[in-house]
Backbone as XML, in Angstrom:
<?xml version="1.0"?>
<chain id="A" units="angstrom">
  <residue number="1" name="MET">
    <atom name="N" x="-44.335" y="50.354" z="-62.160"/>
    <atom name="CA" x="-45.902" y="50.026" z="-60.796"/>
    <atom name="C" x="-45.382" y="49.252" z="-59.640"/>
  </residue>
  <residue number="2" name="PHE">
    <atom name="N" x="-44.312" y="48.877" z="-60.321"/>
    <atom name="CA" x="-44.313" y="47.991" z="-58.838"/>
    <atom name="C" x="-42.679" y="48.717" z="-57.914"/>
  </residue>
  <residue number="3" name="PRO">
    <atom name="N" x="-43.031" y="48.773" z="-56.949"/>
    <atom name="CA" x="-41.821" y="49.624" z="-55.994"/>
    <atom name="C" x="-40.301" y="48.736" z="-56.395"/>
  </residue>
  <residue number="4" name="VAL">
    <atom name="N" x="-39.021" y="48.534" z="-56.505"/>
    <atom name="CA" x="-38.176" y="48.473" z="-56.255"/>
    <atom name="C" x="-37.505" y="48.337" z="-54.354"/>
  </residue>
  <residue number="5" name="VAL">
    <atom name="N" x="-37.850" y="47.534" z="-53.915"/>
    <atom name="CA" x="-37.031" y="47.748" z="-52.270"/>
    <atom name="C" x="-35.632" y="47.567" z="-51.934"/>
  </residue>
  <residue number="6" name="ASN">
    <atom name="N" x="-34.747" y="48.911" z="-51.514"/>
    <atom name="CA" x="-33.647" y="48.761" z="-51.436"/>
    <atom name="C" x="-33.259" y="48.081" z="-50.409"/>
  </residue>
  <residue number="7" name="PRO">
    <atom name="N" x="-32.426" y="47.237" z="-50.422"/>
    <atom name="CA" x="-31.378" y="46.318" z="-49.893"/>
    <atom name="C" x="-31.957" y="46.252" z="-48.312"/>
  </residue>
  <residue number="8" name="LYS">
    <atom name="N" x="-31.236" y="47.715" z="-47.924"/>
    <atom name="CA" x="-31.262" y="47.196" z="-45.630"/>
    <atom name="C" x="-32.850" y="47.036" z="-45.882"/>
  </residue>
  <residue number="9" name="LEU">
    <atom name="N" x="-33.891" y="47.765" z="-46.551"/>
    <atom name="CA" x="-35.328" y="47.442" z="-46.102"/>
    <atom name="C" x="-35.715" y="46.477" z="-45.560"/>
  </residue>
  <residue number="10" name="LYS">
    <atom name="N" x="-34.905" y="45.557" z="-47.240"/>
    <atom name="CA" x="-35.840" y="43.751" z="-47.174"/>
    <atom name="C" x="-34.810" y="43.404" z="-46.033"/>
  </residue>
  <residue number="11" name="ALA">
    <atom name="N" x="-33.312" y="43.845" z="-45.806"/>
    <atom name="CA" x="-33.110" y="42.986" z="-43.884"/>
    <atom name="C" x="-34.224" y="43.300" z="-42.891"/>
  </residue>
  <residue number="12" name="LEU">
    <atom name="N" x="-34.984" y="43.897" z="-42.251"/>
    <atom name="CA" x="-36.011" y="44.454" z="-41.386"/>
    <atom name="C" x="-36.784" y="43.584" z="-41.654"/>
  </residue>
  <residue number="13" name="GLN">
    <atom name="N" x="-37.531" y="42.977" z="-42.937"/>
    <atom name="CA" x="-38.074" y="41.651" z="-42.811"/>
    <atom name="C" x="-38.749" y="40.918" z="-41.905"/>
  </residue>
  <residue number="14" name="GLY">
    <atom name="N" x="-40.110" y="41.275" z="-41.636"/>
    <atom name="CA" x="-39.791" y="40.634" z="-40.267"/>
    <atom name="C" x="-39.586" y="40.548" z="-39.063"/>
  </residue>
  <residue number="15" name="LYS">
    <atom name="N" x="-38.507" y="41.520" z="-39.333"/>
    <atom name="CA" x="-38.095" y="42.179" z="-37.149"/>
    <atom name="C" x="-38.640" y="43.389" z="-36.712"/>
  </residue>
  <residue number="16" name="GLN">
    <atom name="N" x="-38.382" y="43.468" z="-35.260"/>
    <atom name="CA" x="-38.917" y="45.304" z="-34.441"/>
    <atom name="C" x="-37.865" y="45.860" z="-35.476"/>
  </residue>
  <residue number="17" name="VAL">
    <atom name="N" x="-38.973" y="47.229" z="-35.121"/>
    <atom name="CA" x="-38.643" y="48.394" z="-35.943"/>
    <atom name="C" x="-38.924" y="49.076" z="-35.673"/>
  </residue>
  <residue number="18" name="GLN">
    <atom name="N" x="-38.544" y="50.506" z="-35.002"/>
    <atom name="CA" x="-39.317" y="52.236" z="-34.210"/>
    <atom name="C" x="-39.590" y="52.919" z="-35.224"/>
  </residue>
  <residue number="19" name="LEU">
    <atom name="N" x="-40.462" y="53.252" z="-35.833"/>
    <atom name="CA" x="-40.583" y="54.121" z="-36.344"/>
    <atom name="C" x="-41.296" y="55.086" z="-36.368"/>
  </residue>
  <residue number="20" name="SER">
    <atom name="N" x="-41.118" y="56.622" z="-36.285"/>
    <atom name="CA" x="-41.948" y="58.000" z="-36.007"/>
    <atom name="C" x="-42.506" y="59.177" z="-37.386"/>
  </residue>
  <residue number="21" name="GLY">
    <atom name="N" x="-43.524" y="59.535" z="-36.572"/>
    <atom name="CA" x="-44.177" y="60.516" z="-37.969"/>
    <atom name="C" x="-45.575" y="60.430" z="-38.154"/>
  </residue>
  <residue number="22" name="PHE">
    <atom name="N" x="-46.265" y="60.431" z="-38.572"/>
    <atom name="CA" x="-47.480" y="62.105" z="-38.581"/>
    <atom name="C" x="-48.588" y="60.454" z="-39.109"/>
  </residue>
  <residue number="23" name="ILE">
    <atom name="N" x="-49.870" y="60.427" z="-38.120"/>
    <atom name="CA" x="-50.531" y="59.394" z="-38.624"/>
    <atom name="C" x="-51.906" y="60.245" z="-40.201"/>
  </residue>
  <residue number="24" name="ILE">
    <atom name="N" x="-51.748" y="59.714" z="-40.463"/>
    <atom name="CA" x="-52.640" y="59.702" z="-41.554"/>
    <atom name="C" x="-54.231" y="58.067" z="-41.153"/>
  </residue>
  <residue number="25" name="PRO">
    <atom name="N" x="-55.373" y="58.882" z="-40.975"/>
    <atom name="CA" x="-56.352" y="58.054" z="-41.284"/>
    <atom name="C" x="-57.331" y="57.682" z="-42.824"/>
  </residue>
  <residue number="26" name="ILE">
    <atom name="N" x="-57.174" y="57.074" z="-42.916"/>
    <atom name="CA" x="-57.513" y="56.299" z="-43.837"/>
    <atom name="C" x="-58.948" y="56.211" z="-44.033"/>
  </residue>
  <residue number="27" name="ASP">
    <atom name="N" x="-59.498" y="55.560" z="-42.812"/>
    <atom name="CA" x="-61.116" y="55.594" z="-42.901"/>
    <atom name="C" x="-61.174" y="55.126" z="-41.594"/>
  </residue>
  <residue number="28" name="ASN">
    <atom name="N" x="-62.464" y="54.879" z="-41.232"/>
    <atom name="CA" x="-62.259" y="54.192" z="-39.653"/>
    <atom name="C" x="-61.568" y="53.403" z="-39.242"/>
  </residue>
  <residue number="29" name="LYS">
    <atom name="N" x="-60.996" y="52.678" z="-39.842"/>
    <atom name="CA" x="-60.619" y="51.541" z="-38.319"/>
    <atom name="C" x="-59.192" y="51.684" z="-39.574"/>
  </residue>
  <residue number="30" name="ASN">
    <atom name="N" x="-58.315" y="52.611" z="-39.874"/>
    <atom name="CA" x="-57.521" y="52.122" z="-41.203"/>
    <atom name="C" x="-56.402" y="53.878" z="-40.887"/>
  </residue>
  <residue number="31" name="TYR">
    <atom name="N" x="-55.009" y="53.703" z="-40.203"/>
    <atom name="CA" x="-54.306" y="54.398" z="-40.438"/>
    <atom name="C" x="-52.975" y="54.409" z="-41.004"/>
  </residue>
  <residue number="32" name="ALA">
    <atom name="N" x="-52.198" y="55.049" z="-42.146"/>
    <atom name="CA" x="-51.022" y="54.711" z="-42.207"/>
    <atom name="C" x="-50.069" y="56.282" z="-41.336"/>
  </residue>
  <residue number="33" name="ILE">
    <atom name="N" x="-49.052" y="55.505" z="-41.017"/>
    <atom name="CA" x="-47.511" y="56.524" z="-40.606"/>
    <atom name="C" x="-47.158" y="57.218" z="-41.838"/>
  </residue>
  <residue number="34" name="SER">
    <atom name="N" x="-47.168" y="58.784" z="-41.742"/>
    <atom name="CA" x="-46.250" y="59.066" z="-42.922"/>
    <atom name="C" x="-45.110" y="59.498" z="-42.460"/>
  </residue>
  <residue number="35" name="LYS">
    <atom name="N" x="-44.388" y="60.010" z="-43.233"/>
    <atom name="CA" x="-43.238" y="60.996" z="-42.610"/>
    <atom name="C" x="-43.126" y="62.825" z="-42.918"/>
  </residue>
  <residue number="36" name="ASN">
    <atom name="N" x="-44.812" y="62.781" z="-43.675"/>
    <atom name="CA" x="-45.082" y="64.529" z="-43.540"/>
    <atom name="C" x="-46.028" y="64.295" z="-43.182"/>
  </residue>
  <residue number="37" name="VAL">
    <atom name="N" x="-46.296" y="65.439" z="-43.115"/>
    <atom name="CA" x="-48.170" y="65.681" z="-42.678"/>
    <atom name="C" x="-48.991" y="65.880" z="-43.059"/>
  </residue>
  <residue number="38" name="PHE">
    <atom name="N" x="-50.109" y="66.023" z="-42.934"/>
    <atom name="CA" x="-51.623" y="65.112" z="-43.862"/>
    <atom name="C" x="-50.947" y="66.667" z="-45.453"/>
  </residue>
  <residue number="39" name="ALA">
    <atom name="N" x="-51.158" y="67.576" z="-45.577"/>
    <atom name="CA" x="-50.989" y="68.440" z="-46.074"/>
    <atom name="C" x="-50.396" y="68.431" z="-47.400"/>
  </residue>
  <residue number="40" name="ALA">
    <atom name="N" x="-49.203" y="67.846" z="-46.978"/>
    <atom name="CA" x="-47.803" y="67.509" z="-47.267"/>
    <atom name="C" x="-47.112" y="66.131" z="-47.819"/>
  </residue>
  <residue number="41" name="CYS">
    <atom name="N" x="-48.710" y="64.913" z="-47.885"/>
    <atom name="CA" x="-48.361" y="63.537" z="-47.587"/>
    <atom name="C" x="-48.395" y="63.127" z="-49.756"/>
  </residue>
  <residue number="42" name="PHE">
    <atom name="N" x="-48.326" y="62.063" z="-49.448"/>
    <atom name="CA" x="-48.322" y="61.001" z="-50.079"/>
    <atom name="C" x="-49.963" y="61.809" z="-51.474"/>
  </residue>
  <residue number="43" name="PHE">
    <atom name="N" x="-50.897" y="61.638" z="-50.491"/>
    <atom name="CA" x="-52.901" y="61.606" z="-51.202"/>
    <atom name="C" x="-52.821" y="62.557" z="-51.693"/>
  </residue>
  <residue number="44" name="CYS">
    <atom name="N" x="-51.891" y="63.946" z="-51.383"/>
    <atom name="CA" x="-51.636" y="65.576" z="-52.430"/>
    <atom name="C" x="-50.907" y="65.483" z="-53.450"/>
  </residue>
  <residue number="45" name="GLY">
    <atom name="N" x="-49.440" y="65.052" z="-53.881"/>
    <atom name="CA" x="-49.178" y="64.944" z="-54.572"/>
    <atom name="C" x="-47.653" y="65.318" z="-54.568"/>
  </residue>
  <residue number="46" name="LYS">
    <atom name="N" x="-47.242" y="65.309" z="-52.964"/>
    <atom name="CA" x="-46.468" y="66.266" z="-52.673"/>
    <atom name="C" x="-45.084" y="65.641" z="-52.399"/>
  </residue>
  <residue number="47" name="SER">
    <atom name="N" x="-45.757" y="63.837" z="-52.554"/>
    <atom name="CA" x="-44.558" y="62.916" z="-52.062"/>
    <atom name="C" x="-44.543" y="61.477" z="-52.611"/>
  </residue>
  <residue number="48" name="GLY">
    <atom name="N" x="-43.351" y="60.608" z="-52.743"/>
    <atom name="CA" x="-44.026" y="60.052" z="-52.662"/>
    <atom name="C" x="-45.124" y="58.055" z="-52.083"/>
  </residue>
  <residue number="49" name="PRO">
    <atom name="N" x="-45.465" y="57.083" z="-52.517"/>
    <atom name="CA" x="-45.332" y="56.537" z="-51.633"/>
    <atom name="C" x="-44.802" y="56.043" z="-50.806"/>
  </residue>
  <residue number="50" name="GLU">
    <atom name="N" x="-43.274" y="56.037" z="-50.983"/>
    <atom name="CA" x="-42.002" y="54.813" z="-49.861"/>
    <atom name="C" x="-42.112" y="55.958" z="-49.302"/>
  </residue>
  <residue number="51" name="THR">
    <atom name="N" x="-43.091" y="57.373" z="-48.461"/>
    <atom name="CA" x="-42.744" y="57.914" z="-47.351"/>
    <atom name="C" x="-44.055" y="57.622" z="-46.488"/>
  </residue>
  <residue number="52" name="LEU">
    <atom name="N" x="-44.375" y="56.607" z="-47.141"/>
    <atom name="CA" x="-46.275" y="55.766" z="-45.590"/>
    <atom name="C" x="-45.561" y="54.834" z="-45.757"/>
  </residue>
  <residue number="53" name="ALA">
    <atom name="N" x="-46.337" y="54.014" z="-44.846"/>
    <atom name="CA" x="-46.516" y="52.591" z="-44.542"/>
    <atom name="C" x="-47.855" y="52.872" z="-43.507"/>
  </residue>
  <residue number="54" name="GLY">
    <atom name="N" x="-49.016" y="51.637" z="-43.668"/>
    <atom name="CA" x="-49.829" y="51.174" z="-42.712"/>
    <atom name="C" x="-49.408" y="50.440" z="-42.245"/>
  </residue>
  <residue number="55" name="ILE">
    <atom name="N" x="-50.314" y="50.717" z="-40.869"/>
    <atom name="CA" x="-50.181" y="50.765" z="-39.498"/>
    <atom name="C" x="-51.288" y="49.015" z="-39.536"/>
  </residue>
  <residue number="56" name="LYS">
    <atom name="N" x="-51.107" y="48.207" z="-38.584"/>
    <atom name="CA" x="-51.709" y="48.060" z="-38.365"/>
    <atom name="C" x="-51.656" y="47.328" z="-35.742"/>
  </residue>
  <residue number="57" name="PHE">
    <atom name="N" x="-52.224" y="47.587" z="-35.757"/>
    <atom name="CA" x="-51.799" y="48.436" z="-33.996"/>
    <atom name="C" x="-51.951" y="46.428" z="-33.457"/>
  </residue>
  <residue number="58" name="LYS">
    <atom name="N" x="-51.487" y="46.716" z="-32.898"/>
    <atom name="CA" x="-51.821" y="44.792" z="-32.025"/>
    <atom name="C" x="-53.041" y="45.459" z="-31.316"/>
  </residue>
  <residue number="59" name="GLY">
    <atom name="N" x="-53.805" y="44.541" z="-30.881"/>
    <atom name="CA" x="-54.801" y="44.970" z="-29.980"/>
    <atom name="C" x="-56.184" y="45.715" z="-30.276"/>
  </residue>
  <residue number="60" name="ASP">
    <atom name="N" x="-56.871" y="46.805" z="-29.302"/>
    <atom name="CA" x="-57.911" y="47.509" z="-29.601"/>
    <atom name="C" x="-57.472" y="48.881" z="-30.851"/>
  </residue>
  <residue number="61" name="LEU">
    <atom name="N" x="-58.529" y="48.634" z="-31.582"/>
    <atom name="CA" x="-57.551" y="50.481" z="-32.620"/>
    <atom name="C" x="-58.061" y="52.144" z="-31.548"/>
  </residue>
  <residue number="62" name="PRO">
    <atom name="N" x="-56.108" y="52.498" z="-31.069"/>
    <atom name="CA" x="-56.710" y="53.065" z="-30.992"/>
    <atom name="C" x="-57.315" y="54.760" z="-31.017"/>
  </residue>
  <residue number="63" name="LYS">
    <atom name="N" x="-57.795" y="55.461" z="-31.164"/>
    <atom name="CA" x="-57.802" y="56.940" z="-31.016"/>
    <atom name="C" x="-57.487" y="58.009" z="-31.502"/>
  </residue>
  <residue number="64" name="LEU">
    <atom name="N" x="-56.713" y="58.417" z="-33.133"/>
    <atom name="CA" x="-55.634" y="59.398" z="-33.022"/>
    <atom name="C" x="-55.424" y="60.330" z="-33.808"/>
  </residue>
  <residue number="65" name="LYS">
    <atom name="N" x="-55.934" y="60.666" z="-34.028"/>
    <atom name="CA" x="-56.085" y="62.799" z="-34.927"/>
    <atom name="C" x="-55.028" y="62.784" z="-35.789"/>
  </residue>
  <residue number="66" name="THR">
    <atom name="N" x="-55.590" y="63.145" z="-36.606"/>
    <atom name="CA" x="-54.652" y="63.515" z="-38.044"/>
    <atom name="C" x="-53.623" y="63.837" z="-37.940"/>
  </residue>
  <residue number="67" name="ASP">
    <atom name="N" x="-52.333" y="64.348" z="-37.992"/>
    <atom name="CA" x="-51.042" y="64.997" z="-38.402"/>
    <atom name="C" x="-51.026" y="65.131" z="-37.124"/>
  </residue>
  <residue number="68" name="GLN">
    <atom name="N" x="-51.118" y="63.404" z="-35.536"/>
    <atom name="CA" x="-51.014" y="63.111" z="-34.474"/>
    <atom name="C" x="-49.665" y="62.600" z="-34.578"/>
  </residue>
  <residue number="69" name="TYR">
    <atom name="N" x="-47.873" y="63.002" z="-34.218"/>
    <atom name="CA" x="-46.559" y="62.684" z="-34.522"/>
    <atom name="C" x="-47.095" y="61.762" z="-32.903"/>
  </residue>
  <residue number="70" name="VAL">
    <atom name="N" x="-46.386" y="60.258" z="-33.513"/>
    <atom name="CA" x="-46.231" y="59.489" z="-32.920"/>
    <atom name="C" x="-44.600" y="58.318" z="-33.410"/>
  </residue>
  <residue number="71" name="THR">
    <atom name="N" x="-44.561" y="58.201" z="-32.111"/>
    <atom name="CA" x="-43.272" y="56.143" z="-32.496"/>
    <atom name="C" x="-44.022" y="55.134" z="-32.312"/>
  </residue>
  <residue number="72" name="LEU">
    <atom name="N" x="-44.033" y="53.855" z="-32.857"/>
    <atom name="CA" x="-44.475" y="53.185" z="-32.951"/>
    <atom name="C" x="-43.311" y="52.236" z="-32.876"/>
  </residue>
  <residue number="73" name="LYS">
    <atom name="N" x="-43.766" y="50.698" z="-31.928"/>
    <atom name="CA" x="-42.857" y="49.800" z="-32.306"/>
    <atom name="C" x="-43.924" y="48.817" z="-32.757"/>
  </residue>
  <residue number="74" name="GLY">
    <atom name="N" x="-43.280" y="47.838" z="-33.847"/>
    <atom name="CA" x="-44.163" y="45.637" z="-34.437"/>
    <atom name="C" x="-43.498" y="45.950" z="-35.140"/>
  </residue>
  <residue number="75" name="THR">
    <atom name="N" x="-43.832" y="45.037" z="-36.692"/>
    <atom name="CA" x="-43.090" y="44.021" z="-37.157"/>
    <atom name="C" x="-43.132" y="45.026" z="-38.806"/>
  </residue>
  <residue number="76" name="PHE">
    <atom name="N" x="-41.456" y="45.047" z="-39.145"/>
    <atom name="CA" x="-41.980" y="45.244" z="-40.311"/>
    <atom name="C" x="-42.195" y="44.152" z="-41.838"/>
  </residue>
  <residue number="77" name="ARG">
    <atom name="N" x="-42.628" y="45.203" z="-42.742"/>
    <atom name="CA" x="-43.007" y="44.158" z="-43.603"/>
    <atom name="C" x="-43.118" y="45.325" z="-44.777"/>
  </residue>
  <residue number="78" name="TYR">
    <atom name="N" x="-42.665" y="44.645" z="-45.481"/>
    <atom name="CA" x="-42.637" y="45.337" z="-47.208"/>
    <atom name="C" x="-43.669" y="44.474" z="-48.316"/>
  </residue>
  <residue number="79" name="ASN">
    <atom name="N" x="-43.568" y="44.681" z="-49.496"/>
    <atom name="CA" x="-44.053" y="44.320" z="-50.415"/>
    <atom name="C" x="-43.383" y="44.483" z="-51.657"/>
  </residue>
  <residue number="80" name="GLN">
    <atom name="N" x="-43.386" y="44.041" z="-52.233"/>
    <atom name="CA" x="-43.253" y="45.071" z="-53.649"/>
    <atom name="C" x="-44.115" y="44.051" z="-55.070"/>
  </residue>
  <residue number="81" name="ASP">
    <atom name="N" x="-45.396" y="43.133" z="-54.502"/>
    <atom name="CA" x="-45.384" y="42.880" z="-55.456"/>
    <atom name="C" x="-47.094" y="42.683" z="-55.624"/>
  </residue>
  <residue number="82" name="ASP">
    <atom name="N" x="-47.588" y="43.443" z="-54.919"/>
    <atom name="CA" x="-48.827" y="44.422" z="-54.944"/>
    <atom name="C" x="-49.248" y="45.800" z="-54.832"/>
  </residue>
  <residue number="83" name="VAL">
    <atom name="N" x="-49.391" y="46.276" z="-56.424"/>
    <atom name="CA" x="-49.296" y="47.607" z="-56.613"/>
    <atom name="C" x="-50.584" y="48.305" z="-56.000"/>
  </residue>
  <residue number="84" name="GLU">
    <atom name="N" x="-51.625" y="47.669" z="-55.596"/>
    <atom name="CA" x="-53.191" y="48.103" z="-54.800"/>
    <atom name="C" x="-52.637" y="47.812" z="-53.078"/>
  </residue>
  <residue number="85" name="ASP">
    <atom name="N" x="-51.620" y="47.509" z="-52.594"/>
    <atom name="CA" x="-51.542" y="47.797" z="-51.085"/>
    <atom name="C" x="-50.351" y="48.596" z="-51.101"/>
  </residue>
  <residue number="86" name="TRP">
    <atom name="N" x="-50.500" y="49.042" z="-49.970"/>
    <atom name="CA" x="-48.498" y="49.896" z="-49.145"/>
    <atom name="C" x="-47.371" y="49.025" z="-49.933"/>
  </residue>
  <residue number="87" name="ILE">
    <atom name="N" x="-46.470" y="49.720" z="-49.605"/>
    <atom name="CA" x="-45.024" y="49.820" z="-49.701"/>
    <atom name="C" x="-44.515" y="48.514" z="-48.730"/>
  </residue>
  <residue number="88" name="TYR">
    <atom name="N" x="-45.275" y="49.793" z="-47.434"/>
    <atom name="CA" x="-44.132" y="49.133" z="-46.068"/>
    <atom name="C" x="-45.112" y="49.289" z="-45.242"/>
  </residue>
  <residue number="89" name="HIS">
    <atom name="N" x="-45.225" y="48.271" z="-44.496"/>
    <atom name="CA" x="-46.514" y="47.703" z="-43.409"/>
    <atom name="C" x="-45.548" y="47.729" z="-42.255"/>
  </residue>
  <residue number="90" name="ILE">
    <atom name="N" x="-46.365" y="47.840" z="-40.828"/>
    <atom name="CA" x="-45.631" y="48.105" z="-39.503"/>
    <atom name="C" x="-47.028" y="47.482" z="-39.312"/>
  </residue>
  <residue number="91" name="GLU">
    <atom name="N" x="-46.919" y="45.633" z="-38.526"/>
    <atom name="CA" x="-47.597" y="44.727" z="-37.685"/>
    <atom name="C" x="-47.303" y="44.981" z="-36.135"/>
  </residue>
  <residue number="92" name="ASN">
    <atom name="N" x="-49.183" y="44.679" z="-36.247"/>
    <atom name="CA" x="-48.641" y="44.326" z="-34.378"/>
    <atom name="C" x="-47.941" y="45.667" z="-33.060"/>
  </residue>
  <residue number="93" name="ALA">
    <atom name="N" x="-48.510" y="46.670" z="-34.277"/>
    <atom name="CA" x="-47.618" y="48.198" z="-33.506"/>
    <atom name="C" x="-48.409" y="48.271" z="-32.661"/>
  </residue>
  <residue number="94" name="VAL">
    <atom name="N" x="-47.628" y="48.893" z="-31.845"/>
    <atom name="CA" x="-48.304" y="49.422" z="-30.271"/>
    <atom name="C" x="-47.987" y="51.398" z="-30.185"/>
  </residue>
  <residue number="95" name="ILE">
    <atom name="N" x="-48.278" y="51.529" z="-29.644"/>
    <atom name="CA" x="-47.821" y="53.265" z="-29.763"/>
    <atom name="C" x="-46.937" y="53.133" z="-28.045"/>
  </residue>
  <residue number="96" name="THR">
    <atom name="N" x="-45.145" y="53.861" z="-29.072"/>
    <atom name="CA" x="-44.424" y="53.410" z="-27.728"/>
    <atom name="C" x="-44.567" y="55.336" z="-27.253"/>
  </residue>
  <residue number="97" name="ALA">
    <atom name="N" x="-44.558" y="56.511" z="-28.235"/>
    <atom name="CA" x="-44.845" y="57.699" z="-27.556"/>
    <atom name="C" x="-45.731" y="58.434" z="-28.416"/>
  </residue>
  <residue number="98" name="GLY">
    <atom name="N" x="-46.286" y="60.068" z="-28.207"/>
    <atom name="CA" x="-47.087" y="60.446" z="-28.410"/>
    <atom name="C" x="-48.550" y="60.278" z="-28.303"/>
  </residue>
  <residue number="99" name="ASN">
    <atom name="N" x="-48.969" y="59.364" z="-27.239"/>
    <atom name="CA" x="-50.411" y="59.029" z="-27.441"/>
    <atom name="C" x="-51.121" y="60.142" z="-26.697"/>
  </residue>
</chain>
């Protein structure tokens, strides 16, 4: 049940990254960014949890739409111990394109 995190991704822990993907609303206060659109995302069974990253935005929560394609810049964090949490996170995220 625990993820095995690739050594290349482990090396990014705590570093600034840029990531592009599709917005997946989780609830009215939380978003994830996905490699795939909502219809083919992890929740629909067509991909794995490694294709999503939880997002914590810097500042106010922006208004985003499902499947909106964005590019984010933020601090990368991985999780390999808590199976109830995302494997990947982008913290202090700022939208640099697609808003």
